[in-house]
């Protein structure tokens, strides 16, 4: 009887551990840059290139208006967009390429879905996603990345700790400019144009057929007209919560 009770207790404890692992709350880190000392202020524009193609409306506007941006690229996107990568590499004063993972898998070390995307699901899988993304960038001739942003921009706290131990800062944001590229042009433009000194904007550069891309361009040009200065993450003093930058 005691053996049976002990066995049942072990099973119960194991189930509790599993359930608590799945119930671990995810975090969506914020990131701000140090406010400017003078002028209209500055903001950091970050653009995710998850997969698919390139929104040339955004890329062309950045080049033509000399707007710097930090581009978070996946290994998948790099393989499919050599022409866009060449344009970015031809303008090193504008573009900083950073790590968005090898296969666009959320950096969450328990099995679950985030916005319909299956998470990495284990510590080893999180590390593989981060390291394969960095390796894909280095293979293009780019410097080793210093920043990481995972798919969906949500993380388990334990995954954040692992990524930080690899030496990467994790890029949160303070303004979601395009709602995952699903917003209409008017709303995307409104959100981005409302950015204030020290904000970090997130939007997407891999959805050329979505209306949001038009709004991203409009919002950025509105900021430029206000005199806002754009900076890349490597050129700014960024502070994130949840241990993502300290």
mmCIF file of C-alpha atoms in Angstrom:
data_model
loop_
_atom_site.group_PDB
_atom_site.id
_atom_site.type_symbol
_atom_site.label_atom_id
_atom_site.label_comp_id
_atom_site.label_asym_id
_atom_site.label_seq_id
_atom_site.Cartn_x
_atom_site.Cartn_y
_atom_site.Cartn_z
ATOM 1 C CA UNK A 1 0.000 0.000 0.000
ATOM 2 C CA UNK A 2 2.795 2.374 0.954
ATOM 3 C CA UNK A 3 4.567 1.590 -2.319
ATOM 4 C CA UNK A 4 1.375 2.379 -4.236
ATOM 5 C CA UNK A 5 0.909 5.630 -2.337
ATOM 6 C CA UNK A 6 4.511 6.568 -2.989
ATOM 7 C CA UNK A 7 4.128 5.794 -6.683
ATOM 8 C CA UNK A 8 0.955 7.896 -6.922
ATOM 9 C CA UNK A 9 2.675 10.741 -5.093
ATOM 10 C CA UNK A 10 5.574 10.637 -7.568
ATOM 11 C CA UNK A 11 3.147 10.737 -10.505
ATOM 12 C CA UNK A 12 1.280 13.669 -8.950
ATOM 13 C CA UNK A 13 4.497 15.606 -8.396
ATOM 14 C CA UNK A 14 5.623 14.932 -11.963
ATOM 15 C CA UNK A 15 2.304 16.156 -13.331
ATOM 16 C CA UNK A 16 2.555 19.258 -11.167
ATOM 17 C CA UNK A 17 5.987 20.030 -12.565
ATOM 18 C CA UNK A 18 4.776 19.530 -16.140
ATOM 19 C CA UNK A 19 1.696 21.660 -15.602
ATOM 20 C CA UNK A 20 3.667 24.416 -13.894
ATOM 21 C CA UNK A 21 6.133 24.364 -16.801
ATOM 22 C CA UNK A 22 3.326 24.884 -19.294
ATOM 23 C CA UNK A 23 1.735 27.523 -17.076
ATOM 24 C CA UNK A 24 4.882 29.613 -16.830
ATOM 25 C CA UNK A 25 3.818 33.111 -17.868
ATOM 26 C CA UNK A 26 5.524 34.498 -20.934
ATOM 27 C CA UNK A 27 6.919 38.006 -21.079
ATOM 28 C CA UNK A 28 6.980 40.558 -23.886
ATOM 29 C CA UNK A 29 9.936 42.775 -22.981
ATOM 30 C CA UNK A 30 9.979 46.493 -23.549
ATOM 31 C CA UNK A 31 13.011 48.443 -24.720
ATOM 32 C CA UNK A 32 13.741 52.169 -24.633
ATOM 33 C CA UNK A 33 16.802 54.104 -25.665
ATOM 34 C CA UNK A 34 18.277 56.914 -23.629
ATOM 35 C CA UNK A 35 16.495 60.173 -24.504
ATOM 36 C CA UNK A 36 18.349 62.708 -26.618
ATOM 37 C CA UNK A 37 19.955 65.652 -24.846
ATOM 38 C CA UNK A 38 18.578 68.196 -27.327
ATOM 39 C CA UNK A 39 16.422 68.654 -30.398
ATOM 40 C CA UNK A 40 13.215 66.839 -31.293
ATOM 41 C CA UNK A 41 14.580 63.589 -29.899
ATOM 42 C CA UNK A 42 15.513 60.256 -31.369
ATOM 43 C CA UNK A 43 13.916 56.859 -31.866
ATOM 44 C CA UNK A 44 15.172 53.428 -32.865
ATOM 45 C CA UNK A 45 13.426 51.785 -35.799
ATOM 46 C CA UNK A 46 13.553 47.983 -35.737
ATOM 47 C CA UNK A 47 12.110 45.905 -38.558
ATOM 48 C CA UNK A 48 11.556 42.161 -38.489
ATOM 49 C CA UNK A 49 12.255 40.079 -41.603
ATOM 50 C CA UNK A 50 10.632 36.831 -40.523
ATOM 51 C CA UNK A 51 10.269 34.959 -43.810
ATOM 52 C CA UNK A 52 8.659 35.559 -47.165
ATOM 53 C CA UNK A 53 9.836 38.418 -49.347
ATOM 54 C CA UNK A 54 10.873 42.059 -48.944
ATOM 55 C CA UNK A 55 8.592 45.061 -48.728
ATOM 56 C CA UNK A 56 10.418 47.303 -51.169
ATOM 57 C CA UNK A 57 8.105 50.198 -50.274
ATOM 58 C CA UNK A 58 9.790 50.319 -46.871
ATOM 59 C CA UNK A 59 13.305 49.472 -48.012
ATOM 60 C CA UNK A 60 13.259 52.096 -50.757
ATOM 61 C CA UNK A 61 11.896 54.755 -48.391
ATOM 62 C CA UNK A 62 14.668 54.059 -45.885
ATOM 63 C CA UNK A 63 17.386 54.377 -48.513
ATOM 64 C CA UNK A 64 15.891 57.450 -50.226
ATOM 65 C CA UNK A 65 15.320 59.281 -46.944
ATOM 66 C CA UNK A 66 18.507 58.065 -45.261
ATOM 67 C CA UNK A 67 16.630 56.568 -42.316
ATOM 68 C CA UNK A 68 18.768 54.137 -40.288
ATOM 69 C CA UNK A 69 17.164 50.907 -39.077
ATOM 70 C CA UNK A 70 18.021 47.715 -37.261
ATOM 71 C CA UNK A 71 16.787 44.744 -39.291
ATOM 72 C CA UNK A 72 16.131 41.461 -37.473
ATOM 73 C CA UNK A 73 16.550 38.706 -40.053
ATOM 74 C CA UNK A 74 15.893 34.972 -39.928
ATOM 75 C CA UNK A 75 17.942 32.359 -41.717
ATOM 76 C CA UNK A 76 14.843 31.663 -43.822
ATOM 77 C CA UNK A 77 14.541 35.264 -44.998
ATOM 78 C CA UNK A 78 18.259 35.542 -45.762
ATOM 79 C CA UNK A 79 18.060 32.594 -48.166
ATOM 80 C CA UNK A 80 15.146 34.089 -50.105
ATOM 81 C CA UNK A 81 16.150 37.752 -50.283
ATOM 82 C CA UNK A 82 19.699 38.051 -51.554
ATOM 83 C CA UNK A 83 18.907 41.223 -53.533
ATOM 84 C CA UNK A 84 17.542 43.020 -50.473
ATOM 85 C CA UNK A 85 20.504 41.888 -48.380
ATOM 86 C CA UNK A 86 22.835 43.309 -51.039
ATOM 87 C CA UNK A 87 21.076 46.678 -50.848
ATOM 88 C CA UNK A 88 21.374 46.706 -47.066
ATOM 89 C CA UNK A 89 25.039 45.750 -47.180
ATOM 90 C CA UNK A 90 25.634 48.545 -49.715
ATOM 91 C CA UNK A 91 24.420 51.026 -47.088
ATOM 92 C CA UNK A 92 26.271 50.103 -43.880
ATOM 93 C CA UNK A 93 25.623 53.604 -42.545
ATOM 94 C CA UNK A 94 21.891 52.860 -42.563
ATOM 95 C CA UNK A 95 21.376 49.190 -41.856
ATOM 96 C CA UNK A 96 22.376 47.020 -38.947
ATOM 97 C CA UNK A 97 21.447 43.347 -39.395
ATOM 98 C CA UNK A 98 20.678 41.370 -36.255
ATOM 99 C CA UNK A 99 19.490 37.899 -35.246
ATOM 100 C CA UNK A 100 15.811 36.903 -35.541
ATOM 101 C CA UNK A 101 16.525 33.180 -35.290
ATOM 102 C CA UNK A 102 17.238 30.400 -37.715
ATOM 103 C CA UNK A 103 13.675 29.254 -38.461
ATOM 104 C CA UNK A 104 11.432 31.878 -36.809
ATOM 105 C CA UNK A 105 10.575 29.744 -33.777
ATOM 106 C CA UNK A 106 9.483 31.426 -30.515
ATOM 107 C CA UNK A 107 12.174 31.374 -27.835
ATOM 108 C CA UNK A 108 10.052 29.552 -25.291
ATOM 109 C CA UNK A 109 11.470 26.405 -23.709
ATOM 110 C CA UNK A 110 8.149 24.707 -22.909
ATOM 111 C CA UNK A 111 5.855 23.206 -25.580
ATOM 112 C CA UNK A 112 3.056 25.612 -26.491
ATOM 113 C CA UNK A 113 1.812 27.846 -29.271
ATOM 114 C CA UNK A 114 2.135 31.619 -29.382
ATOM 115 C CA UNK A 115 -0.056 33.372 -31.952
ATOM 116 C CA UNK A 116 -0.445 29.974 -33.591
ATOM 117 C CA UNK A 117 3.315 29.364 -33.887
ATOM 118 C CA UNK A 118 4.740 26.331 -32.132
ATOM 119 C CA UNK A 119 7.422 27.234 -29.596
ATOM 120 C CA UNK A 120 10.939 25.835 -29.487
ATOM 121 C CA UNK A 121 9.698 23.652 -26.629
ATOM 122 C CA UNK A 122 12.986 22.829 -24.887
ATOM 123 C CA UNK A 123 16.183 24.543 -23.759
ATOM 124 C CA UNK A 124 18.208 22.815 -26.476
ATOM 125 C CA UNK A 125 15.762 23.919 -29.156
ATOM 126 C CA UNK A 126 15.896 27.536 -27.952
ATOM 127 C CA UNK A 127 19.691 27.488 -28.152
ATOM 128 C CA UNK A 128 19.560 25.925 -31.631
ATOM 129 C CA UNK A 129 17.195 28.648 -32.864
ATOM 130 C CA UNK A 130 19.409 31.444 -31.549
ATOM 131 C CA UNK A 131 22.718 29.971 -32.653
ATOM 132 C CA UNK A 132 21.524 28.962 -36.124
ATOM 133 C CA UNK A 133 20.218 32.481 -36.714
ATOM 134 C CA UNK A 134 23.560 33.965 -35.760
ATOM 135 C CA UNK A 135 25.417 31.496 -37.984
ATOM 136 C CA UNK A 136 23.190 32.324 -40.962
ATOM 137 C CA UNK A 137 24.082 36.004 -40.643
ATOM 138 C CA UNK A 138 27.793 35.348 -40.342
ATOM 139 C CA UNK A 139 27.685 33.207 -43.489
ATOM 140 C CA UNK A 140 26.530 36.248 -45.465
ATOM 141 C CA UNK A 141 29.684 38.102 -44.436
ATOM 142 C CA UNK A 142 27.955 40.217 -41.789
ATOM 143 C CA UNK A 143 29.581 40.785 -38.391
ATOM 144 C CA UNK A 144 28.474 38.475 -35.603
ATOM 145 C CA UNK A 145 25.138 39.789 -34.295
ATOM 146 C CA UNK A 146 24.874 41.332 -30.842
ATOM 147 C CA UNK A 147 21.091 41.506 -30.531
ATOM 148 C CA UNK A 148 18.412 38.821 -30.689
ATOM 149 C CA UNK A 149 14.661 39.067 -31.117
ATOM 150 C CA UNK A 150 12.664 35.864 -31.081
ATOM 151 C CA UNK A 151 9.637 35.076 -33.197
ATOM 152 C CA UNK A 152 6.474 36.664 -31.678
ATOM 153 C CA UNK A 153 8.739 38.732 -29.350
ATOM 154 C CA UNK A 154 7.523 36.677 -26.384
ATOM 155 C CA UNK A 155 9.820 34.604 -24.189
ATOM 156 C CA UNK A 156 9.869 32.345 -21.195
ATOM 157 C CA UNK A 157 12.000 33.903 -18.424
ATOM 158 C CA UNK A 158 14.326 30.891 -18.428
ATOM 159 C CA UNK A 159 14.878 31.297 -22.182
ATOM 160 C CA UNK A 160 15.826 34.944 -21.644
ATOM 161 C CA UNK A 161 18.481 33.831 -19.161
ATOM 162 C CA UNK A 162 19.882 31.288 -21.641
ATOM 163 C CA UNK A 163 20.018 33.807 -24.486
ATOM 164 C CA UNK A 164 21.763 36.356 -22.297
ATOM 165 C CA UNK A 165 24.377 33.738 -21.346
ATOM 166 C CA UNK A 166 25.127 33.355 -25.059
ATOM 167 C CA UNK A 167 26.085 37.039 -25.043
ATOM 168 C CA UNK A 168 23.062 38.491 -26.841
ATOM 169 C CA UNK A 169 20.987 41.432 -25.733
ATOM 170 C CA UNK A 170 17.293 40.845 -26.348
ATOM 171 C CA UNK A 171 15.430 43.495 -28.308
ATOM 172 C CA UNK A 172 12.082 44.429 -26.911
ATOM 173 C CA UNK A 173 10.209 47.502 -28.088
ATOM 174 C CA UNK A 174 7.967 50.291 -26.829
ATOM 175 C CA UNK A 175 5.748 50.849 -29.890
ATOM 176 C CA UNK A 176 4.144 48.076 -31.940
ATOM 177 C CA UNK A 177 3.973 49.949 -35.199
ATOM 178 C CA UNK A 178 2.113 47.541 -37.462
ATOM 179 C CA UNK A 179 0.468 44.920 -35.251
ATOM 180 C CA UNK A 180 2.471 42.083 -36.766
ATOM 181 C CA UNK A 181 1.937 43.666 -40.221
ATOM 182 C CA UNK A 182 -1.826 43.084 -39.837
ATOM 183 C CA UNK A 183 -2.932 46.679 -39.281
ATOM 184 C CA UNK A 184 -4.351 48.902 -41.964
ATOM 185 C CA UNK A 185 -2.194 51.659 -43.393
ATOM 186 C CA UNK A 186 -3.956 54.449 -41.475
ATOM 187 C CA UNK A 187 -3.553 52.831 -38.048
ATOM 188 C CA UNK A 188 0.086 51.828 -38.669
ATOM 189 C CA UNK A 189 0.922 55.379 -39.738
ATOM 190 C CA UNK A 190 -0.833 56.805 -36.673
ATOM 191 C CA UNK A 191 1.030 54.541 -34.233
ATOM 192 C CA UNK A 192 4.453 55.196 -35.699
ATOM 193 C CA UNK A 193 3.928 58.952 -36.100
ATOM 194 C CA UNK A 194 3.085 59.120 -32.372
ATOM 195 C CA UNK A 195 6.553 57.901 -31.326
ATOM 196 C CA UNK A 196 8.325 59.993 -28.708
ATOM 197 C CA UNK A 197 11.936 60.566 -27.790
ATOM 198 C CA UNK A 198 13.472 57.282 -26.596
ATOM 199 C CA UNK A 199 10.934 54.944 -28.181
ATOM 200 C CA UNK A 200 11.863 51.720 -29.950
ATOM 201 C CA UNK A 201 9.515 50.905 -32.833
ATOM 202 C CA UNK A 202 8.837 47.414 -34.130
ATOM 203 C CA UNK A 203 7.349 46.768 -37.575
ATOM 204 C CA UNK A 204 7.838 44.274 -40.407
ATOM 205 C CA UNK A 205 9.666 44.463 -43.717
ATOM 206 C CA UNK A 206 8.683 41.050 -45.085
ATOM 207 C CA UNK A 207 5.037 41.529 -46.066
ATOM 208 C CA UNK A 208 4.981 43.458 -49.372
ATOM 209 C CA UNK A 209 1.301 42.714 -50.040
ATOM 210 C CA UNK A 210 0.019 44.015 -46.694
ATOM 211 C CA UNK A 211 -1.470 47.498 -46.341
ATOM 212 C CA UNK A 212 0.518 48.021 -43.142
ATOM 213 C CA UNK A 213 3.706 48.606 -45.138
ATOM 214 C CA UNK A 214 2.286 51.751 -46.697
ATOM 215 C CA UNK A 215 1.409 53.014 -43.230
ATOM 216 C CA UNK A 216 4.885 52.251 -41.923
ATOM 217 C CA UNK A 217 6.370 54.504 -44.597
ATOM 218 C CA UNK A 218 3.868 57.278 -43.894
ATOM 219 C CA UNK A 219 4.533 57.156 -40.172
ATOM 220 C CA UNK A 220 8.305 57.240 -40.607
ATOM 221 C CA UNK A 221 8.148 60.220 -42.946
ATOM 222 C CA UNK A 222 5.899 62.031 -40.466
ATOM 223 C CA UNK A 223 8.529 61.511 -37.756
ATOM 224 C CA UNK A 224 11.248 62.707 -40.088
ATOM 225 C CA UNK A 225 9.236 65.851 -40.846
ATOM 226 C CA UNK A 226 8.991 66.502 -37.094
ATOM 227 C CA UNK A 227 12.767 66.488 -36.909
ATOM 228 C CA UNK A 228 13.015 63.149 -35.127
ATOM 229 C CA UNK A 229 16.412 61.471 -35.476
ATOM 230 C CA UNK A 230 16.576 57.733 -36.206
ATOM 231 C CA UNK A 231 19.294 55.594 -34.641
ATOM 232 C CA UNK A 232 20.253 51.942 -34.823
ATOM 233 C CA UNK A 233 20.307 49.838 -31.666
ATOM 234 C CA UNK A 234 24.078 49.492 -31.795
ATOM 235 C CA UNK A 235 24.387 53.276 -31.797
ATOM 236 C CA UNK A 236 22.047 53.836 -28.846
ATOM 237 C CA UNK A 237 22.022 53.168 -25.128
ATOM 238 C CA UNK A 238 19.097 50.761 -24.840
ATOM 239 C CA UNK A 239 17.561 49.547 -21.596
ATOM 240 C CA UNK A 240 15.121 46.649 -21.500
ATOM 241 C CA UNK A 241 13.165 45.024 -18.706
ATOM 242 C CA UNK A 242 13.052 41.376 -17.575
ATOM 243 C CA UNK A 243 16.852 41.171 -17.632
ATOM 244 C CA UNK A 244 17.038 41.499 -21.411
ATOM 245 C CA UNK A 245 19.887 44.016 -21.565
ATOM 246 C CA UNK A 246 21.564 44.173 -18.128
#
